[in-house]
Each structure stands twice: as structure tokens, then as C-alpha cells.
């Protein structure tokens, strides 16, 4: 038996479809989705989750309309500002993964501010992936390693799994035990490609704005019945 997952990563999908089905603009779905994040952050520690990583904006999501992209960026900024107090009170440490330089400088400042403000919190590690793509992350890590090799600081033969893991945005995070994708899509869409090598996957038909702590609790219980083998034969 696997026990409970310590690190749960979520591909929060289905906001647009949720809103469209109700005849509302897609951004209404994103707003409702942000409310769900708050609830899940609140309930996660009670389910034994110590690390929660959520996919908020991919490196491919820039292909969407300017209105949707700007709306999402505004939501991220407001989330940080409005939740700072509660996250501090509830012991949530907030971090971000993804390539930041393409983001609005004001948003980048807010991200750095909340990371600093919550850095001593230990009850829950919340990581938000913004302008994140697994391929982009691995490419940047390889560039950093190549630069060290070129500078004569690193022997190519010393480049191993640990070295690459340490060059990724997730260097301070354990690998996810469980990756959940909502909305019924069964693909990874460039999320935590390296880190999820041995993660368990759960695909839920529920659209993210309908995803409740109860749904998460059921998934966590199911995870407890799984057998993780990591390639070995268990007796
Ligand atoms: C997930 O919901 C949130 C983001 C990708 C930003 P979507 O916006 O992808 O919703 P659907 O998949 O179109 O329903
Ligand atoms: C993945 O969802 C990205 C996020 C949830 C942030 P998408 O909706 O962008 O993925 P595809 O396009 O359906 O693969
Ligand atoms: Mg989607």
C-alpha cells in the first residue's frame, strides 16, 4: 500500500468549458477556478498533503486571446495580494516554477514578495506553475549545466540525475507522488515531465471549477490502495 501522497500535483483543467457550458465568458471559469485553489489549499494538510503543486499557465497558453491571457495574469496578481494574509496565518509557503522573465515586472515583484514573506512557513508547500513547460524547464537546466561545463567548473562525466534535478525550477521540491488532471483530458500537456517519471496518475472527469475537497479526498483514498513498484518486483 502506498500510504497517503505527500506531494500532489494538479493540472487544473476545464475552466473554459465550465464557463462556456453556462453561457459565460471563459474568464468567469478562471475566477471560479481560483476560488477552488483556495479551498484545496485549505483542506490539503488535513489530507496529509505537505506539497501541493498546481499548473496555472503553461508556456503554450500564450497562444490564447490577449483578453484571456491578461485576465489570467490579473487573477494571479490578485490571488497573491488577497491570499497573502491567510497563507501566512495558515503556514503556507508559496513558491513559483516556470520562466518568469516573460511575465509583467509587477507580477514578478509580487511573486518574489510572497515567496519571501512566506518562506518560513512549513505546514503546506504550495507551488504555482506560471509560464511553466517541462521542456522549457529542462532546456534551461541543460543550458545552465552546459555553461558550467564550458567555464571548467563541471566535468561532463559528473552530470547525473541529481545534477539535472538540481538545475530544474523544482530543485527544492520532492518528486510528485500523485499527478491529478481534471476535466477528462488524458494527457500531460508539458507538466513536470522529468519529475513525474514514477508518479501515479489520476484523471478525473470533474471540471476544475467543480473540483471540491471531497473529490480530492476520494482520489487520495484511492491512491492509498495503489502499489508503487518503481521497477522492482515486490514480494
Ligand atoms: C485550465 O482551464 C486553465 C488554464 C489552462 C489556464 P482551460 O482554460 O484550459 O479550460 P478548458 O480546457 O478550455 O475547458
Ligand atoms: C494545461 O491545460 C495547462 C494548464 C492547466 C495550466 P491546457 O488546457 O492548456 O492543455 P491542452 O491544450 O488541452 O493540452
Ligand atoms: Mg484546457
mmCIF file of C-alpha atoms and ligand atoms in Angstrom:
data_model
loop_
_atom_site.group_PDB
_atom_site.id
_atom_site.type_symbol
_atom_site.label_atom_id
_atom_site.label_comp_id
_atom_site.label_asym_id
_atom_site.label_seq_id
_atom_site.Cartn_x
_atom_site.Cartn_y
_atom_site.Cartn_z
ATOM 1 C CA UNK A 1 0.000 0.000 0.000
ATOM 2 C CA UNK A 2 1.240 3.441 -0.899
ATOM 3 C CA UNK A 3 0.055 5.366 2.200
ATOM 4 C CA UNK A 4 -1.056 8.931 1.566
ATOM 5 C CA UNK A 5 0.562 11.108 -1.109
ATOM 6 C CA UNK A 6 2.860 13.746 0.367
ATOM 7 C CA UNK A 7 3.220 15.638 -2.882
ATOM 8 C CA UNK A 8 0.157 16.103 -5.068
ATOM 9 C CA UNK A 9 0.446 17.967 -8.363
ATOM 10 C CA UNK A 10 -2.674 19.109 -10.206
ATOM 11 C CA UNK A 11 -3.289 20.028 -13.840
ATOM 12 C CA UNK A 12 -6.274 22.301 -13.204
ATOM 13 C CA UNK A 13 -8.154 21.929 -16.472
ATOM 14 C CA UNK A 14 -11.700 22.686 -17.621
ATOM 15 C CA UNK A 15 -12.297 26.289 -16.524
ATOM 16 C CA UNK A 16 -13.189 27.429 -20.041
ATOM 17 C CA UNK A 17 -15.604 24.579 -20.726
ATOM 18 C CA UNK A 18 -17.257 25.083 -17.350
ATOM 19 C CA UNK A 19 -17.984 28.727 -18.143
ATOM 20 C CA UNK A 20 -18.958 28.147 -21.775
ATOM 21 C CA UNK A 21 -21.474 25.472 -20.757
ATOM 22 C CA UNK A 22 -23.177 28.085 -18.606
ATOM 23 C CA UNK A 23 -23.095 30.719 -21.354
ATOM 24 C CA UNK A 24 -20.492 32.798 -19.524
ATOM 25 C CA UNK A 25 -17.111 34.201 -20.657
ATOM 26 C CA UNK A 26 -14.139 31.890 -20.117
ATOM 27 C CA UNK A 27 -12.690 34.257 -17.513
ATOM 28 C CA UNK A 28 -15.618 33.561 -15.194
ATOM 29 C CA UNK A 29 -14.430 29.951 -15.181
ATOM 30 C CA UNK A 30 -10.907 31.041 -14.314
ATOM 31 C CA UNK A 31 -12.222 33.141 -11.415
ATOM 32 C CA UNK A 32 -14.188 30.196 -10.066
ATOM 33 C CA UNK A 33 -11.088 28.055 -10.569
ATOM 34 C CA UNK A 34 -9.056 30.417 -8.371
ATOM 35 C CA UNK A 35 -11.690 30.022 -5.629
ATOM 36 C CA UNK A 36 -11.206 26.256 -5.860
ATOM 37 C CA UNK A 37 -7.473 26.628 -5.403
ATOM 38 C CA UNK A 38 -8.117 28.405 -2.098
ATOM 39 C CA UNK A 39 -10.355 25.577 -0.871
ATOM 40 C CA UNK A 40 -7.921 22.873 -1.912
ATOM 41 C CA UNK A 41 -5.029 24.723 -0.252
ATOM 42 C CA UNK A 42 -7.074 24.914 2.943
ATOM 43 C CA UNK A 43 -8.008 21.209 3.028
ATOM 44 C CA UNK A 44 -4.743 19.692 1.727
ATOM 45 C CA UNK A 45 -2.837 19.500 5.055
ATOM 46 C CA UNK A 46 -5.782 17.670 6.669
ATOM 47 C CA UNK A 47 -5.432 15.009 3.962
ATOM 48 C CA UNK A 48 -1.769 14.535 4.833
ATOM 49 C CA UNK A 49 -0.547 16.520 1.818
ATOM 50 C CA UNK A 50 2.615 18.500 2.542
ATOM 51 C CA UNK A 51 3.405 19.595 -1.004
ATOM 52 C CA UNK A 52 0.811 20.877 -3.460
ATOM 53 C CA UNK A 53 1.852 21.955 -6.945
ATOM 54 C CA UNK A 54 -0.682 23.455 -9.331
ATOM 55 C CA UNK A 55 -0.386 24.150 -13.056
ATOM 56 C CA UNK A 56 -1.830 27.609 -13.642
ATOM 57 C CA UNK A 57 -0.369 28.736 -17.002
ATOM 58 C CA UNK A 58 1.705 26.784 -19.497
ATOM 59 C CA UNK A 59 4.353 28.007 -21.914
ATOM 60 C CA UNK A 60 1.789 27.188 -24.627
ATOM 61 C CA UNK A 61 -1.068 29.177 -23.055
ATOM 62 C CA UNK A 62 0.283 32.418 -24.610
ATOM 63 C CA UNK A 63 -1.442 31.198 -27.782
ATOM 64 C CA UNK A 64 -4.798 32.215 -26.264
ATOM 65 C CA UNK A 65 -6.504 35.579 -26.823
ATOM 66 C CA UNK A 66 -4.897 38.668 -25.290
ATOM 67 C CA UNK A 67 -8.025 39.163 -23.243
ATOM 68 C CA UNK A 68 -7.802 35.703 -21.691
ATOM 69 C CA UNK A 69 -4.051 35.920 -21.090
ATOM 70 C CA UNK A 70 -4.300 39.357 -19.437
ATOM 71 C CA UNK A 71 -7.303 38.203 -17.423
ATOM 72 C CA UNK A 72 -5.359 35.228 -16.102
ATOM 73 C CA UNK A 73 -2.320 37.360 -15.255
ATOM 74 C CA UNK A 74 -4.590 39.759 -13.339
ATOM 75 C CA UNK A 75 -6.060 36.827 -11.439
ATOM 76 C CA UNK A 76 -2.600 35.590 -10.422
ATOM 77 C CA UNK A 77 -1.671 39.037 -9.076
ATOM 78 C CA UNK A 78 -4.949 39.368 -7.163
ATOM 79 C CA UNK A 79 -4.620 35.873 -5.736
ATOM 80 C CA UNK A 80 -1.209 36.708 -4.277
ATOM 81 C CA UNK A 81 -2.403 40.025 -2.838
ATOM 82 C CA UNK A 82 -5.651 38.722 -1.374
ATOM 83 C CA UNK A 83 -4.348 35.433 -0.021
ATOM 84 C CA UNK A 84 -1.080 36.704 1.492
ATOM 85 C CA UNK A 85 -2.602 37.212 4.933
ATOM 86 C CA UNK A 86 -4.403 33.872 5.104
ATOM 87 C CA UNK A 87 -1.449 31.911 3.726
ATOM 88 C CA UNK A 88 0.792 33.454 6.364
ATOM 89 C CA UNK A 89 -1.736 32.657 9.110
ATOM 90 C CA UNK A 90 -2.170 29.068 7.894
ATOM 91 C CA UNK A 91 1.504 28.244 7.489
ATOM 92 C CA UNK A 92 1.514 28.058 3.686
ATOM 93 C CA UNK A 93 4.821 28.586 1.922
ATOM 94 C CA UNK A 94 4.256 29.789 -1.633
ATOM 95 C CA UNK A 95 6.716 29.257 -4.472
ATOM 96 C CA UNK A 96 6.610 29.529 -8.248
ATOM 97 C CA UNK A 97 8.096 27.471 -11.036
ATOM 98 C CA UNK A 98 8.329 28.484 -14.684
ATOM 99 C CA UNK A 99 10.171 31.087 -16.709
ATOM 100 C CA UNK A 100 9.489 34.469 -15.064
ATOM 101 C CA UNK A 101 11.158 36.982 -17.329
ATOM 102 C CA UNK A 102 8.319 36.946 -19.829
ATOM 103 C CA UNK A 103 5.833 37.969 -17.119
ATOM 104 C CA UNK A 104 4.841 41.544 -16.277
ATOM 105 C CA UNK A 105 7.536 43.026 -13.959
ATOM 106 C CA UNK A 106 4.857 43.957 -11.413
ATOM 107 C CA UNK A 107 3.692 40.350 -11.256
ATOM 108 C CA UNK A 108 7.311 39.203 -10.950
ATOM 109 C CA UNK A 109 7.745 41.559 -7.981
ATOM 110 C CA UNK A 110 4.616 40.216 -6.304
ATOM 111 C CA UNK A 111 5.818 36.648 -6.814
ATOM 112 C CA UNK A 112 9.201 37.443 -5.233
ATOM 113 C CA UNK A 113 7.436 39.308 -2.393
ATOM 114 C CA UNK A 114 5.113 36.443 -1.436
ATOM 115 C CA UNK A 115 7.914 33.872 -1.690
ATOM 116 C CA UNK A 116 9.961 35.946 0.741
ATOM 117 C CA UNK A 117 7.022 36.689 3.027
ATOM 118 C CA UNK A 118 6.030 33.014 3.392
ATOM 119 C CA UNK A 119 9.495 31.447 3.325
ATOM 120 C CA UNK A 120 9.484 30.307 6.960
ATOM 121 C CA UNK A 121 6.077 28.589 6.739
ATOM 122 C CA UNK A 122 6.130 24.815 6.900
ATOM 123 C CA UNK A 123 2.571 23.439 7.093
ATOM 124 C CA UNK A 124 1.996 23.315 3.344
ATOM 125 C CA UNK A 125 4.323 23.945 0.422
ATOM 126 C CA UNK A 126 2.226 25.467 -2.350
ATOM 127 C CA UNK A 127 3.960 25.767 -5.712
ATOM 128 C CA UNK A 128 2.259 27.502 -8.618
ATOM 129 C CA UNK A 129 3.462 26.830 -12.154
ATOM 130 C CA UNK A 130 3.189 30.006 -14.248
ATOM 131 C CA UNK A 131 4.672 30.226 -17.756
ATOM 132 C CA UNK A 132 5.800 26.694 -16.999
ATOM 133 C CA UNK A 133 6.620 23.986 -19.512
ATOM 134 C CA UNK A 134 8.540 20.803 -18.755
ATOM 135 C CA UNK A 135 10.535 21.026 -21.976
ATOM 136 C CA UNK A 136 11.363 24.682 -21.360
ATOM 137 C CA UNK A 137 12.450 23.891 -17.804
ATOM 138 C CA UNK A 138 14.706 21.017 -18.908
ATOM 139 C CA UNK A 139 16.153 23.136 -21.729
ATOM 140 C CA UNK A 140 17.020 25.959 -19.316
ATOM 141 C CA UNK A 141 18.569 23.459 -16.903
ATOM 142 C CA UNK A 142 20.730 21.982 -19.672
ATOM 143 C CA UNK A 143 21.857 25.473 -20.693
ATOM 144 C CA UNK A 144 22.905 26.215 -17.110
ATOM 145 C CA UNK A 145 24.813 22.921 -16.874
ATOM 146 C CA UNK A 146 26.482 23.493 -20.254
ATOM 147 C CA UNK A 147 27.627 26.938 -19.104
ATOM 148 C CA UNK A 148 29.231 25.392 -16.004
ATOM 149 C CA UNK A 149 30.982 22.798 -18.163
ATOM 150 C CA UNK A 150 32.231 25.480 -20.542
ATOM 151 C CA UNK A 151 33.550 27.519 -17.617
ATOM 152 C CA UNK A 152 35.546 24.495 -16.489
ATOM 153 C CA UNK A 153 33.560 24.206 -13.243
ATOM 154 C CA UNK A 154 31.920 20.897 -14.049
ATOM 155 C CA UNK A 155 33.184 17.658 -15.551
ATOM 156 C CA UNK A 156 30.702 16.337 -18.182
ATOM 157 C CA UNK A 157 31.070 12.882 -16.598
ATOM 158 C CA UNK A 158 29.694 14.344 -13.334
ATOM 159 C CA UNK A 159 26.383 15.256 -14.991
ATOM 160 C CA UNK A 160 23.973 12.743 -13.475
ATOM 161 C CA UNK A 161 20.290 12.606 -12.480
ATOM 162 C CA UNK A 162 20.942 14.526 -9.262
ATOM 163 C CA UNK A 163 22.835 17.229 -11.153
ATOM 164 C CA UNK A 164 19.971 17.706 -13.601
ATOM 165 C CA UNK A 165 17.333 17.654 -10.841
ATOM 166 C CA UNK A 166 19.297 20.344 -9.019
ATOM 167 C CA UNK A 167 19.261 22.569 -12.109
ATOM 168 C CA UNK A 168 15.468 22.426 -12.524
ATOM 169 C CA UNK A 169 12.995 25.001 -11.144
ATOM 170 C CA UNK A 170 11.788 22.266 -8.796
ATOM 171 C CA UNK A 171 15.208 21.800 -7.153
ATOM 172 C CA UNK A 172 13.712 22.339 -3.684
ATOM 173 C CA UNK A 173 10.696 20.062 -4.237
ATOM 174 C CA UNK A 174 10.364 16.281 -3.917
ATOM 175 C CA UNK A 175 9.002 14.486 -6.989
ATOM 176 C CA UNK A 176 5.192 14.351 -7.060
ATOM 177 C CA UNK A 177 3.665 11.127 -5.711
ATOM 178 C CA UNK A 178 0.384 11.756 -7.474
ATOM 179 C CA UNK A 179 -0.482 13.863 -10.525
ATOM 180 C CA UNK A 180 -4.156 14.679 -10.995
ATOM 181 C CA UNK A 181 -5.662 16.082 -14.187
ATOM 182 C CA UNK A 182 -9.231 17.311 -14.140
ATOM 183 C CA UNK A 183 -11.745 17.757 -16.988
ATOM 184 C CA UNK A 184 -11.407 14.289 -18.508
ATOM 185 C CA UNK A 185 -8.393 15.024 -20.721
ATOM 186 C CA UNK A 186 -5.825 12.246 -20.510
ATOM 187 C CA UNK A 187 -2.578 13.987 -21.435
ATOM 188 C CA UNK A 188 0.290 15.632 -19.632
ATOM 189 C CA UNK A 189 0.451 18.907 -21.598
ATOM 190 C CA UNK A 190 4.110 19.563 -20.730
ATOM 191 C CA UNK A 191 3.712 19.352 -16.934
ATOM 192 C CA UNK A 192 6.586 18.099 -14.697
ATOM 193 C CA UNK A 193 7.973 15.823 -17.428
ATOM 194 C CA UNK A 194 11.173 14.901 -15.595
ATOM 195 C CA UNK A 195 9.720 14.882 -12.083
ATOM 196 C CA UNK A 196 6.744 12.605 -12.790
ATOM 197 C CA UNK A 197 8.826 9.680 -14.092
ATOM 198 C CA UNK A 198 7.351 7.444 -11.367
ATOM 199 C CA UNK A 199 4.299 9.426 -10.269
ATOM 200 C CA UNK A 200 0.873 7.848 -10.078
ATOM 201 C CA UNK A 201 -1.710 9.495 -12.346
ATOM 202 C CA UNK A 202 -5.378 10.134 -11.757
ATOM 203 C CA UNK A 203 -7.634 11.539 -14.466
ATOM 204 C CA UNK A 204 -10.855 12.989 -13.085
ATOM 205 C CA UNK A 205 -13.842 13.856 -15.303
ATOM 206 C CA UNK A 206 -14.713 16.757 -12.988
ATOM 207 C CA UNK A 207 -14.090 20.225 -14.437
ATOM 208 C CA UNK A 208 -11.713 22.224 -12.226
ATOM 209 C CA UNK A 209 -14.341 24.783 -11.081
ATOM 210 C CA UNK A 210 -16.393 21.844 -9.735
ATOM 211 C CA UNK A 211 -13.444 20.158 -8.007
ATOM 212 C CA UNK A 212 -14.173 20.015 -4.267
ATOM 213 C CA UNK A 213 -12.205 18.850 -1.213
ATOM 214 C CA UNK A 214 -14.491 15.783 -1.230
ATOM 215 C CA UNK A 215 -13.369 14.817 -4.738
ATOM 216 C CA UNK A 216 -9.740 15.247 -3.689
ATOM 217 C CA UNK A 217 -10.299 13.155 -0.558
ATOM 218 C CA UNK A 218 -11.699 10.284 -2.696
ATOM 219 C CA UNK A 219 -8.691 10.426 -5.022
ATOM 220 C CA UNK A 220 -6.280 10.443 -2.076
ATOM 221 C CA UNK A 221 -8.033 7.395 -0.607
ATOM 222 C CA UNK A 222 -7.765 5.545 -3.932
ATOM 223 C CA UNK A 223 -4.077 6.387 -4.107
ATOM 224 C CA UNK A 224 -3.628 4.653 -0.742
ATOM 225 C CA UNK A 225 -4.672 1.349 -2.353
ATOM 226 C CA UNK A 226 -2.111 1.529 -5.121
ATOM 227 C CA UNK A 227 1.129 -0.385 -5.141
ATOM 228 C CA UNK A 228 4.142 1.617 -6.263
ATOM 229 C CA UNK A 229 6.913 -0.584 -7.562
ATOM 230 C CA UNK A 230 9.489 1.765 -9.104
ATOM 231 C CA UNK A 231 10.534 -1.013 -11.428
ATOM 232 C CA UNK A 232 11.151 -3.593 -8.717
ATOM 233 C CA UNK A 233 9.324 -6.870 -8.049
ATOM 234 C CA UNK A 234 7.658 -6.630 -4.669
ATOM 235 C CA UNK A 235 7.312 -9.812 -2.659
HETATM 236 C C1 LIG B 1 -7.403 25.421 -17.361
HETATM 237 O O1 LIG B 1 -8.642 25.586 -17.945
HETATM 238 C C2 LIG B 1 -6.742 26.727 -17.001
HETATM 239 C C3 LIG B 1 -5.678 27.140 -17.927
HETATM 240 C C4 LIG B 1 -5.169 26.416 -18.874
HETATM 241 C C5 LIG B 1 -5.153 28.483 -17.763
HETATM 242 P P1 LIG B 1 -8.806 25.827 -19.502
HETATM 243 O O2 LIG B 1 -8.825 27.308 -19.727
HETATM 244 O O3 LIG B 1 -7.802 25.085 -20.279
HETATM 245 O O4 LIG B 1 -10.254 25.248 -19.740
HETATM 246 P P2 LIG B 1 -10.729 24.391 -20.982
HETATM 247 O O5 LIG B 1 -9.792 23.228 -21.103
HETATM 248 O O6 LIG B 1 -10.690 25.284 -22.179
HETATM 249 O O7 LIG B 1 -12.110 23.975 -20.609
HETATM 250 C C1 LIG B 2 -2.829 22.534 -19.389
HETATM 251 O O1 LIG B 2 -4.097 22.757 -19.860
HETATM 252 C C2 LIG B 2 -2.277 23.785 -18.763
HETATM 253 C C3 LIG B 2 -2.908 24.208 -17.517
HETATM 254 C C4 LIG B 2 -3.844 23.572 -16.865
HETATM 255 C C5 LIG B 2 -2.402 25.427 -16.968
HETATM 256 P P1 LIG B 2 -4.388 23.168 -21.385
HETATM 257 O O2 LIG B 2 -5.854 23.342 -21.475
HETATM 258 O O3 LIG B 2 -3.551 24.346 -21.741
HETATM 259 O O4 LIG B 2 -3.865 21.917 -22.186
HETATM 260 P P2 LIG B 2 -4.294 21.351 -23.608
HETATM 261 O O5 LIG B 2 -4.137 22.464 -24.587
HETATM 262 O O6 LIG B 2 -5.713 20.896 -23.504
HETATM 263 O O7 LIG B 2 -3.367 20.196 -23.850
HETATM 264 MG MG1 LIG B 3 -7.767 23.217 -21.061
#
